[in-house]
Amino acid sequence: MSSKVSHIIKTVALSLVALFIPAMLVFDAIQAQKYVNLREQVLELEDRQAEIIEENKKLITDISILSSADRIEKIAQDTLDMRKAETDEIIRVELKDARK
């Protein structure tokens, strides 16, 4: 009887190993598909990041151009009819520190 039990145990163990191998292959295929999907997402995000960086560089350049002193002075003079104050028109106001 022990030889029969031993044979049954060996058969069950061999069957489990035989089922385990295809299960692992299916699991590996699922993991590989997940990896491919994640890799595609990473590549898309890297492309979007590069686009955003280029857009940011352009915006920084635009800000530099728009905030230049020469441009602001030209708008002040031509559009707003402003001029630089003369030295005798400047009044300095000195405030004492209110915390003392």
PDB file of N, CA and C in Angstrom:
ATOM      1  N   MET A   1       0.805  -1.182   0.000  1.00  0.00           N
ATOM      2  CA  MET A   1       0.000   0.000   0.000  1.00  0.00           C
ATOM      3  C   MET A   1       0.856   1.256   0.000  1.00  0.00           C
ATOM      4  N   SER A   2       1.965   1.265   0.687  1.00  0.00           N
ATOM      5  CA  SER A   2       2.802   2.455   0.730  1.00  0.00           C
ATOM      6  C   SER A   2       3.390   2.751  -0.634  1.00  0.00           C
ATOM      7  N   SER A   3       3.625   1.754  -1.429  1.00  0.00           N
ATOM      8  CA  SER A   3       4.142   1.985  -2.773  1.00  0.00           C
ATOM      9  C   SER A   3       3.058   2.623  -3.634  1.00  0.00           C
ATOM     10  N   LYS A   4       1.786   2.239  -3.392  1.00  0.00           N
ATOM     11  CA  LYS A   4       0.681   2.828  -4.132  1.00  0.00           C
ATOM     12  C   LYS A   4       0.506   4.297  -3.742  1.00  0.00           C
ATOM     13  N   VAL A   5       0.610   4.616  -2.464  1.00  0.00           N
ATOM     14  CA  VAL A   5       0.516   5.997  -1.966  1.00  0.00           C
ATOM     15  C   VAL A   5       1.678   6.818  -2.507  1.00  0.00           C
ATOM     16  N   SER A   6       2.843   6.227  -2.491  1.00  0.00           N
ATOM     17  CA  SER A   6       4.028   6.907  -3.014  1.00  0.00           C
ATOM     18  C   SER A   6       3.853   7.209  -4.494  1.00  0.00           C
ATOM     19  N   HIS A   7       3.303   6.272  -5.228  1.00  0.00           N
ATOM     20  CA  HIS A   7       3.064   6.467  -6.667  1.00  0.00           C
ATOM     21  C   HIS A   7       2.039   7.586  -6.902  1.00  0.00           C
ATOM     22  N   ILE A   8       0.995   7.612  -6.064  1.00  0.00           N
ATOM     23  CA  ILE A   8      -0.038   8.651  -6.179  1.00  0.00           C
ATOM     24  C   ILE A   8       0.567  10.017  -5.872  1.00  0.00           C
ATOM     25  N   ILE A   9       1.385  10.109  -4.837  1.00  0.00           N
ATOM     26  CA  ILE A   9       2.033  11.375  -4.470  1.00  0.00           C
ATOM     27  C   ILE A   9       2.939  11.849  -5.596  1.00  0.00           C
ATOM     28  N   LYS A  10       3.696  10.946  -6.181  1.00  0.00           N
ATOM     29  CA  LYS A  10       4.580  11.311  -7.296  1.00  0.00           C
ATOM     30  C   LYS A  10       3.767  11.786  -8.494  1.00  0.00           C
ATOM     31  N   THR A  11       2.656  11.114  -8.762  1.00  0.00           N
ATOM     32  CA  THR A  11       1.796  11.489  -9.887  1.00  0.00           C
ATOM     33  C   THR A  11       1.179  12.871  -9.667  1.00  0.00           C
ATOM     34  N   VAL A  12       0.705  13.118  -8.463  1.00  0.00           N
ATOM     35  CA  VAL A  12       0.123  14.428  -8.132  1.00  0.00           C
ATOM     36  C   VAL A  12       1.192  15.510  -8.221  1.00  0.00           C
ATOM     37  N   ALA A  13       2.370  15.239  -7.683  1.00  0.00           N
ATOM     38  CA  ALA A  13       3.459  16.222  -7.727  1.00  0.00           C
ATOM     39  C   ALA A  13       3.858  16.513  -9.168  1.00  0.00           C
ATOM     40  N   LEU A  14       3.966  15.482  -9.991  1.00  0.00           N
ATOM     41  CA  LEU A  14       4.318  15.662 -11.396  1.00  0.00           C
ATOM     42  C   LEU A  14       3.227  16.431 -12.139  1.00  0.00           C
ATOM     43  N   SER A  15       1.978  16.156 -11.807  1.00  0.00           N
ATOM     44  CA  SER A  15       0.856  16.876 -12.420  1.00  0.00           C
ATOM     45  C   SER A  15       0.886  18.355 -12.032  1.00  0.00           C
ATOM     46  N   LEU A  16       1.170  18.618 -10.757  1.00  0.00           N
ATOM     47  CA  LEU A  16       1.255  20.012 -10.300  1.00  0.00           C
ATOM     48  C   LEU A  16       2.387  20.757 -11.012  1.00  0.00           C
ATOM     49  N   VAL A  17       3.533  20.116 -11.161  1.00  0.00           N
ATOM     50  CA  VAL A  17       4.658  20.735 -11.873  1.00  0.00           C
ATOM     51  C   VAL A  17       4.275  20.975 -13.328  1.00  0.00           C
ATOM     52  N   ALA A  18       3.588  19.999 -13.923  1.00  0.00           N
ATOM     53  CA  ALA A  18       3.170  20.136 -15.316  1.00  0.00           C
ATOM     54  C   ALA A  18       2.180  21.284 -15.487  1.00  0.00           C
ATOM     55  N   LEU A  19       1.337  21.526 -14.513  1.00  0.00           N
ATOM     56  CA  LEU A  19       0.388  22.649 -14.570  1.00  0.00           C
ATOM     57  C   LEU A  19       1.062  23.978 -14.206  1.00  0.00           C
ATOM     58  N   PHE A  20       2.051  23.913 -13.348  1.00  0.00           N
ATOM     59  CA  PHE A  20       2.738  25.117 -12.885  1.00  0.00           C
ATOM     60  C   PHE A  20       3.508  25.796 -14.029  1.00  0.00           C
ATOM     61  N   ILE A  21       4.132  25.023 -14.895  1.00  0.00           N
ATOM     62  CA  ILE A  21       4.946  25.594 -15.981  1.00  0.00           C
ATOM     63  C   ILE A  21       4.091  26.426 -16.936  1.00  0.00           C
ATOM     64  N   PRO A  22       2.966  25.919 -17.471  1.00  0.00           N
ATOM     65  CA  PRO A  22       2.138  26.779 -18.329  1.00  0.00           C
ATOM     66  C   PRO A  22       1.569  27.987 -17.578  1.00  0.00           C
ATOM     67  N   ALA A  23       1.243  27.810 -16.311  1.00  0.00           N
ATOM     68  CA  ALA A  23       0.737  28.931 -15.515  1.00  0.00           C
ATOM     69  C   ALA A  23       1.794  30.029 -15.421  1.00  0.00           C
ATOM     70  N   MET A  24       3.029  29.649 -15.220  1.00  0.00           N
ATOM     71  CA  MET A  24       4.113  30.632 -15.150  1.00  0.00           C
ATOM     72  C   MET A  24       4.316  31.310 -16.505  1.00  0.00           C
ATOM     73  N   LEU A  25       4.171  30.565 -17.600  1.00  0.00           N
ATOM     74  CA  LEU A  25       4.294  31.160 -18.928  1.00  0.00           C
ATOM     75  C   LEU A  25       3.188  32.180 -19.185  1.00  0.00           C
ATOM     76  N   VAL A  26       1.965  31.857 -18.763  1.00  0.00           N
ATOM     77  CA  VAL A  26       0.851  32.805 -18.901  1.00  0.00           C
ATOM     78  C   VAL A  26       1.119  34.041 -18.046  1.00  0.00           C
ATOM     79  N   PHE A  27       1.568  33.829 -16.825  1.00  0.00           N
ATOM     80  CA  PHE A  27       1.896  34.948 -15.935  1.00  0.00           C
ATOM     81  C   PHE A  27       2.987  35.827 -16.549  1.00  0.00           C
ATOM     82  N   ASP A  28       3.997  35.213 -17.137  1.00  0.00           N
ATOM     83  CA  ASP A  28       5.085  35.949 -17.792  1.00  0.00           C
ATOM     84  C   ASP A  28       4.556  36.768 -18.967  1.00  0.00           C
ATOM     85  N   ALA A  29       3.639  36.196 -19.743  1.00  0.00           N
ATOM     86  CA  ALA A  29       3.054  36.917 -20.882  1.00  0.00           C
ATOM     87  C   ALA A  29       2.255  38.119 -20.410  1.00  0.00           C
ATOM     88  N   ILE A  30       1.511  37.945 -19.323  1.00  0.00           N
ATOM     89  CA  ILE A  30       0.726  39.060 -18.764  1.00  0.00           C
ATOM     90  C   ILE A  30       1.663  40.169 -18.288  1.00  0.00           C
ATOM     91  N   GLN A  31       2.715  39.798 -17.596  1.00  0.00           N
ATOM     92  CA  GLN A  31       3.680  40.787 -17.106  1.00  0.00           C
ATOM     93  C   GLN A  31       4.372  41.494 -18.270  1.00  0.00           C
ATOM     94  N   ALA A  32       4.696  40.757 -19.316  1.00  0.00           N
ATOM     95  CA  ALA A  32       5.341  41.363 -20.484  1.00  0.00           C
ATOM     96  C   ALA A  32       4.415  42.383 -21.136  1.00  0.00           C
ATOM     97  N   GLN A  33       3.125  42.073 -21.222  1.00  0.00           N
ATOM     98  CA  GLN A  33       2.162  43.014 -21.807  1.00  0.00           C
ATOM     99  C   GLN A  33       2.034  44.263 -20.939  1.00  0.00           C
ATOM    100  N   LYS A  34       2.008  44.076 -19.632  1.00  0.00           N
ATOM    101  CA  LYS A  34       1.966  45.230 -18.722  1.00  0.00           C
ATOM    102  C   LYS A  34       3.201  46.102 -18.909  1.00  0.00           C
ATOM    103  N   TYR A  35       4.353  45.466 -19.060  1.00  0.00           N
ATOM    104  CA  TYR A  35       5.597  46.215 -19.259  1.00  0.00           C
ATOM    105  C   TYR A  35       5.533  47.013 -20.554  1.00  0.00           C
ATOM    106  N   VAL A  36       5.044  46.402 -21.626  1.00  0.00           N
ATOM    107  CA  VAL A  36       4.942  47.098 -22.920  1.00  0.00           C
ATOM    108  C   VAL A  36       4.015  48.302 -22.790  1.00  0.00           C
ATOM    109  N   ASN A  37       2.888  48.125 -22.121  1.00  0.00           N
ATOM    110  CA  ASN A  37       1.944  49.227 -21.932  1.00  0.00           C
ATOM    111  C   ASN A  37       2.566  50.362 -21.120  1.00  0.00           C
ATOM    112  N   LEU A  38       3.255  50.010 -20.052  1.00  0.00           N
ATOM    113  CA  LEU A  38       3.895  51.032 -19.222  1.00  0.00           C
ATOM    114  C   LEU A  38       5.010  51.740 -19.975  1.00  0.00           C
ATOM    115  N   ARG A  39       5.750  50.991 -20.774  1.00  0.00           N
ATOM    116  CA  ARG A  39       6.836  51.590 -21.569  1.00  0.00           C
ATOM    117  C   ARG A  39       6.270  52.591 -22.571  1.00  0.00           C
ATOM    118  N   GLU A  40       5.135  52.260 -23.186  1.00  0.00           N
ATOM    119  CA  GLU A  40       4.488  53.186 -24.112  1.00  0.00           C
ATOM    120  C   GLU A  40       4.048  54.450 -23.393  1.00  0.00           C
ATOM    121  N   GLN A  41       3.500  54.291 -22.197  1.00  0.00           N
ATOM    122  CA  GLN A  41       3.089  55.457 -21.418  1.00  0.00           C
ATOM    123  C   GLN A  41       4.283  56.335 -21.066  1.00  0.00           C
ATOM    124  N   VAL A  42       5.386  55.715 -20.698  1.00  0.00           N
ATOM    125  CA  VAL A  42       6.601  56.467 -20.357  1.00  0.00           C
ATOM    126  C   VAL A  42       7.090  57.248 -21.575  1.00  0.00           C
ATOM    127  N   LEU A  43       7.104  56.619 -22.737  1.00  0.00           N
ATOM    128  CA  LEU A  43       7.553  57.305 -23.946  1.00  0.00           C
ATOM    129  C   LEU A  43       6.634  58.473 -24.289  1.00  0.00           C
ATOM    130  N   GLU A  44       5.328  58.280 -24.148  1.00  0.00           N
ATOM    131  CA  GLU A  44       4.387  59.373 -24.391  1.00  0.00           C
ATOM    132  C   GLU A  44       4.627  60.524 -23.414  1.00  0.00           C
ATOM    133  N   LEU A  45       4.843  60.193 -22.148  1.00  0.00           N
ATOM    134  CA  LEU A  45       5.090  61.232 -21.139  1.00  0.00           C
ATOM    135  C   LEU A  45       6.414  61.956 -21.400  1.00  0.00           C
ATOM    136  N   GLU A  46       7.420  61.230 -21.851  1.00  0.00           N
ATOM    137  CA  GLU A  46       8.694  61.874 -22.172  1.00  0.00           C
ATOM    138  C   GLU A  46       8.537  62.816 -23.349  1.00  0.00           C
ATOM    139  N   ASP A  47       7.760  62.416 -24.367  1.00  0.00           N
ATOM    140  CA  ASP A  47       7.490  63.304 -25.500  1.00  0.00           C
ATOM    141  C   ASP A  47       6.749  64.547 -25.040  1.00  0.00           C
ATOM    142  N   ARG A  48       5.744  64.370 -24.199  1.00  0.00           N
ATOM    143  CA  ARG A  48       4.969  65.511 -23.684  1.00  0.00           C
ATOM    144  C   ARG A  48       5.854  66.425 -22.845  1.00  0.00           C
ATOM    145  N   GLN A  49       6.745  65.834 -22.065  1.00  0.00           N
ATOM    146  CA  GLN A  49       7.666  66.630 -21.257  1.00  0.00           C
ATOM    147  C   GLN A  49       8.569  67.471 -22.148  1.00  0.00           C
ATOM    148  N   ALA A  50       9.069  66.883 -23.231  1.00  0.00           N
ATOM    149  CA  ALA A  50       9.925  67.627 -24.153  1.00  0.00           C
ATOM    150  C   ALA A  50       9.152  68.779 -24.787  1.00  0.00           C
ATOM    151  N   GLU A  51       7.888  68.540 -25.148  1.00  0.00           N
ATOM    152  CA  GLU A  51       7.056  69.607 -25.708  1.00  0.00           C
ATOM    153  C   GLU A  51       6.858  70.734 -24.701  1.00  0.00           C
ATOM    154  N   ILE A  52       6.585  70.373 -23.461  1.00  0.00           N
ATOM    155  CA  ILE A  52       6.355  71.378 -22.414  1.00  0.00           C
ATOM    156  C   ILE A  52       7.627  72.179 -22.160  1.00  0.00           C
ATOM    157  N   ILE A  53       8.775  71.521 -22.162  1.00  0.00           N
ATOM    158  CA  ILE A  53      10.044  72.224 -21.953  1.00  0.00           C
ATOM    159  C   ILE A  53      10.285  73.226 -23.072  1.00  0.00           C
ATOM    160  N   GLU A  54      10.029  72.819 -24.323  1.00  0.00           N
ATOM    161  CA  GLU A  54      10.206  73.737 -25.455  1.00  0.00           C
ATOM    162  C   GLU A  54       9.234  74.910 -25.360  1.00  0.00           C
ATOM    163  N   GLU A  55       7.992  74.626 -24.981  1.00  0.00           N
ATOM    164  CA  GLU A  55       7.006  75.695 -24.819  1.00  0.00           C
ATOM    165  C   GLU A  55       7.430  76.648 -23.704  1.00  0.00           C
ATOM    166  N   ASN A  56       7.958  76.088 -22.627  1.00  0.00           N
ATOM    167  CA  ASN A  56       8.423  76.910 -21.508  1.00  0.00           C
ATOM    168  C   ASN A  56       9.578  77.811 -21.933  1.00  0.00           C
ATOM    169  N   LYS A  57      10.517  77.264 -22.712  1.00  0.00           N
ATOM    170  CA  LYS A  57      11.634  78.079 -23.211  1.00  0.00           C
ATOM    171  C   LYS A  57      11.115  79.242 -24.054  1.00  0.00           C
ATOM    172  N   LYS A  58      10.129  78.954 -24.913  1.00  0.00           N
ATOM    173  CA  LYS A  58       9.555  80.000 -25.763  1.00  0.00           C
ATOM    174  C   LYS A  58       8.884  81.070 -24.912  1.00  0.00           C
ATOM    175  N   LEU A  59       8.141  80.638 -23.888  1.00  0.00           N
ATOM    176  CA  LEU A  59       7.466  81.598 -23.012  1.00  0.00           C
ATOM    177  C   LEU A  59       8.460  82.452 -22.234  1.00  0.00           C
ATOM    178  N   ILE A  60       9.544  81.855 -21.801  1.00  0.00           N
ATOM    179  CA  ILE A  60      10.576  82.619 -21.082  1.00  0.00           C
ATOM    180  C   ILE A  60      11.188  83.665 -22.016  1.00  0.00           C
ATOM    181  N   THR A  61      11.431  83.266 -23.263  1.00  0.00           N
ATOM    182  CA  THR A  61      11.962  84.216 -24.242  1.00  0.00           C
ATOM    183  C   THR A  61      10.966  85.347 -24.472  1.00  0.00           C
ATOM    184  N   ASP A  62       9.680  85.000 -24.613  1.00  0.00           N
ATOM    185  CA  ASP A  62       8.649  86.029 -24.803  1.00  0.00           C
ATOM    186  C   ASP A  62       8.587  86.982 -23.618  1.00  0.00           C
ATOM    187  N   ILE A  63       8.686  86.436 -22.418  1.00  0.00           N
ATOM    188  CA  ILE A  63       8.669  87.293 -21.225  1.00  0.00           C
ATOM    189  C   ILE A  63       9.857  88.242 -21.237  1.00  0.00           C
ATOM    190  N   SER A  64      11.020  87.743 -21.605  1.00  0.00           N
ATOM    191  CA  SER A  64      12.210  88.585 -21.650  1.00  0.00           C
ATOM    192  C   SER A  64      12.033  89.713 -22.652  1.00  0.00           C
ATOM    193  N   ILE A  65      11.476  89.377 -23.804  1.00  0.00           N
ATOM    194  CA  ILE A  65      11.268  90.402 -24.832  1.00  0.00           C
ATOM    195  C   ILE A  65      10.235  91.425 -24.374  1.00  0.00           C
ATOM    196  N   LEU A  66       9.115  90.944 -23.837  1.00  0.00           N
ATOM    197  CA  LEU A  66       8.033  91.844 -23.442  1.00  0.00           C
ATOM    198  C   LEU A  66       8.378  92.712 -22.239  1.00  0.00           C
ATOM    199  N   SER A  67       9.265  92.244 -21.394  1.00  0.00           N
ATOM    200  CA  SER A  67       9.593  93.027 -20.197  1.00  0.00           C
ATOM    201  C   SER A  67      10.878  93.836 -20.349  1.00  0.00           C
ATOM    202  N   SER A  68      11.395  93.934 -21.552  1.00  0.00           N
ATOM    203  CA  SER A  68      12.628  94.713 -21.735  1.00  0.00           C
ATOM    204  C   SER A  68      12.355  96.201 -21.485  1.00  0.00           C
ATOM    205  N   ALA A  69      13.326  96.859 -20.909  1.00  0.00           N
ATOM    206  CA  ALA A  69      13.178  98.271 -20.542  1.00  0.00           C
ATOM    207  C   ALA A  69      12.958  99.147 -21.771  1.00  0.00           C
ATOM    208  N   ASP A  70      13.641  98.856 -22.866  1.00  0.00           N
ATOM    209  CA  ASP A  70      13.475  99.648 -24.082  1.00  0.00           C
ATOM    210  C   ASP A  70      12.046  99.567 -24.601  1.00  0.00           C
ATOM    211  N   ARG A  71      11.473  98.383 -24.614  1.00  0.00           N
ATOM    212  CA  ARG A  71      10.102  98.203 -25.103  1.00  0.00           C
ATOM    213  C   ARG A  71       9.120  98.945 -24.215  1.00  0.00           C
ATOM    214  N   ILE A  72       9.287  98.826 -22.900  1.00  0.00           N
ATOM    215  CA  ILE A  72       8.381  99.490 -21.962  1.00  0.00           C
ATOM    216  C   ILE A  72       8.495 101.004 -22.095  1.00  0.00           C
ATOM    217  N   GLU A  73       9.720 101.507 -22.250  1.00  0.00           N
ATOM    218  CA  GLU A  73       9.916 102.949 -22.412  1.00  0.00           C
ATOM    219  C   GLU A  73       9.259 103.439 -23.696  1.00  0.00           C
ATOM    220  N   LYS A  74       9.384 102.685 -24.779  1.00  0.00           N
ATOM    221  CA  LYS A  74       8.787 103.074 -26.064  1.00  0.00           C
ATOM    222  C   LYS A  74       7.262 103.120 -25.952  1.00  0.00           C
ATOM    223  N   ILE A  75       6.656 102.128 -25.299  1.00  0.00           N
ATOM    224  CA  ILE A  75       5.201 102.125 -25.104  1.00  0.00           C
ATOM    225  C   ILE A  75       4.788 103.308 -24.236  1.00  0.00           C
ATOM    226  N   ALA A  76       5.543 103.574 -23.180  1.00  0.00           N
ATOM    227  CA  ALA A  76       5.219 104.683 -22.283  1.00  0.00           C
ATOM    228  C   ALA A  76       5.242 106.007 -23.039  1.00  0.00           C
ATOM    229  N   GLN A  77       6.236 106.189 -23.885  1.00  0.00           N
ATOM    230  CA  GLN A  77       6.357 107.450 -24.619  1.00  0.00           C
ATOM    231  C   GLN A  77       5.336 107.544 -25.756  1.00  0.00           C
ATOM    232  N   ASP A  78       5.242 106.516 -26.581  1.00  0.00           N
ATOM    233  CA  ASP A  78       4.416 106.588 -27.785  1.00  0.00           C
ATOM    234  C   ASP A  78       2.927 106.387 -27.502  1.00  0.00           C
ATOM    235  N   THR A  79       2.576 105.444 -26.678  1.00  0.00           N
ATOM    236  CA  THR A  79       1.168 105.116 -26.455  1.00  0.00           C
ATOM    237  C   THR A  79       0.569 105.910 -25.300  1.00  0.00           C
ATOM    238  N   LEU A  80       1.319 106.064 -24.233  1.00  0.00           N
ATOM    239  CA  LEU A  80       0.780 106.691 -23.023  1.00  0.00           C
ATOM    240  C   LEU A  80       1.205 108.149 -22.860  1.00  0.00           C
ATOM    241  N   ASP A  81       1.959 108.668 -23.807  1.00  0.00           N
ATOM    242  CA  ASP A  81       2.455 110.054 -23.756  1.00  0.00           C
ATOM    243  C   ASP A  81       3.151 110.363 -22.440  1.00  0.00           C
ATOM    244  N   MET A  82       3.974 109.457 -21.987  1.00  0.00           N
ATOM    245  CA  MET A  82       4.731 109.663 -20.763  1.00  0.00           C
ATOM    246  C   MET A  82       6.154 110.080 -21.124  1.00  0.00           C
ATOM    247  N   ARG A  83       6.843 110.627 -20.145  1.00  0.00           N
ATOM    248  CA  ARG A  83       8.241 111.006 -20.341  1.00  0.00           C
ATOM    249  C   ARG A  83       8.996 110.773 -19.044  1.00  0.00           C
ATOM    250  N   LYS A  84      10.315 110.761 -19.161  1.00  0.00           N
ATOM    251  CA  LYS A  84      11.131 110.609 -17.957  1.00  0.00           C
ATOM    252  C   LYS A  84      11.055 111.890 -17.143  1.00  0.00           C
ATOM    253  N   ALA A  85      11.030 111.739 -15.840  1.00  0.00           N
ATOM    254  CA  ALA A  85      10.970 112.895 -14.941  1.00  0.00           C
ATOM    255  C   ALA A  85      12.315 113.592 -14.923  1.00  0.00           C
ATOM    256  N   GLU A  86      12.261 114.879 -14.885  1.00  0.00           N
ATOM    257  CA  GLU A  86      13.477 115.685 -14.749  1.00  0.00           C
ATOM    258  C   GLU A  86      13.938 115.612 -13.292  1.00  0.00           C
ATOM    259  N   THR A  87      15.189 115.909 -13.065  1.00  0.00           N
ATOM    260  CA  THR A  87      15.766 115.820 -11.726  1.00  0.00           C
ATOM    261  C   THR A  87      15.037 116.729 -10.736  1.00  0.00           C
ATOM    262  N   ASP A  88      14.678 117.927 -11.178  1.00  0.00           N
ATOM    263  CA  ASP A  88      14.012 118.863 -10.259  1.00  0.00           C
ATOM    264  C   ASP A  88      12.547 118.482 -10.006  1.00  0.00           C
ATOM    265  N   GLU A  89      12.010 117.532 -10.746  1.00  0.00           N
ATOM    266  CA  GLU A  89      10.631 117.092 -10.542  1.00  0.00           C
ATOM    267  C   GLU A  89      10.536 115.924  -9.550  1.00  0.00           C
ATOM    268  N   ILE A  90      11.668 115.386  -9.195  1.00  0.00           N
ATOM    269  CA  ILE A  90      11.681 114.219  -8.317  1.00  0.00           C
ATOM    270  C   ILE A  90      11.646 114.671  -6.865  1.00  0.00           C
ATOM    271  N   ILE A  91      10.704 114.129  -6.109  1.00  0.00           N
ATOM    272  CA  ILE A  91      10.586 114.446  -4.687  1.00  0.00           C
ATOM    273  C   ILE A  91      10.834 113.147  -3.929  1.00  0.00           C
ATOM    274  N   ARG A  92      11.741 113.206  -2.988  1.00  0.00           N
ATOM    275  CA  ARG A  92      12.047 112.021  -2.184  1.00  0.00           C
ATOM    276  C   ARG A  92      11.287 112.114  -0.863  1.00  0.00           C
ATOM    277  N   VAL A  93      10.657 111.037  -0.511  1.00  0.00           N
ATOM    278  CA  VAL A  93       9.910 110.960   0.740  1.00  0.00           C
ATOM    279  C   VAL A  93      10.592 109.926   1.603  1.00  0.00           C
ATOM    280  N   GLU A  94      10.905 110.330   2.819  1.00  0.00           N
ATOM    281  CA  GLU A  94      11.571 109.412   3.746  1.00  0.00           C
ATOM    282  C   GLU A  94      10.619 109.090   4.881  1.00  0.00           C
ATOM    283  N   LEU A  95      10.437 107.796   5.109  1.00  0.00           N
ATOM    284  CA  LEU A  95       9.535 107.372   6.188  1.00  0.00           C
ATOM    285  C   LEU A  95      10.361 106.830   7.327  1.00  0.00           C
ATOM    286  N   LYS A  96       9.965 107.179   8.524  1.00  0.00           N
ATOM    287  CA  LYS A  96      10.637 106.631   9.689  1.00  0.00           C
ATOM    288  C   LYS A  96      10.063 105.268   9.969  1.00  0.00           C
ATOM    289  N   ASP A  97      10.885 104.414  10.538  1.00  0.00           N
ATOM    290  CA  ASP A  97      10.468 103.055  10.851  1.00  0.00           C
ATOM    291  C   ASP A  97       9.377 103.098  11.915  1.00  0.00           C
ATOM    292  N   ALA A  98       8.189 102.596  11.601  1.00  0.00           N
ATOM    293  CA  ALA A  98       7.038 102.661  12.508  1.00  0.00           C
ATOM    294  C   ALA A  98       7.193 101.689  13.679  1.00  0.00           C
ATOM    295  N   ARG A  99       8.085 100.729  13.590  1.00  0.00           N
ATOM    296  CA  ARG A  99       8.247  99.734  14.660  1.00  0.00           C
ATOM    297  C   ARG A  99       9.026 100.276  15.849  1.00  0.00           C
ATOM    298  N   LYS A 100       9.678 101.371  15.724  1.00  0.00           N
ATOM    299  CA  LYS A 100      10.509 101.903  16.829  1.00  0.00           C
ATOM    300  C   LYS A 100       9.702 102.707  17.791  1.00  0.00           C
TER     301      LYS A 100
END
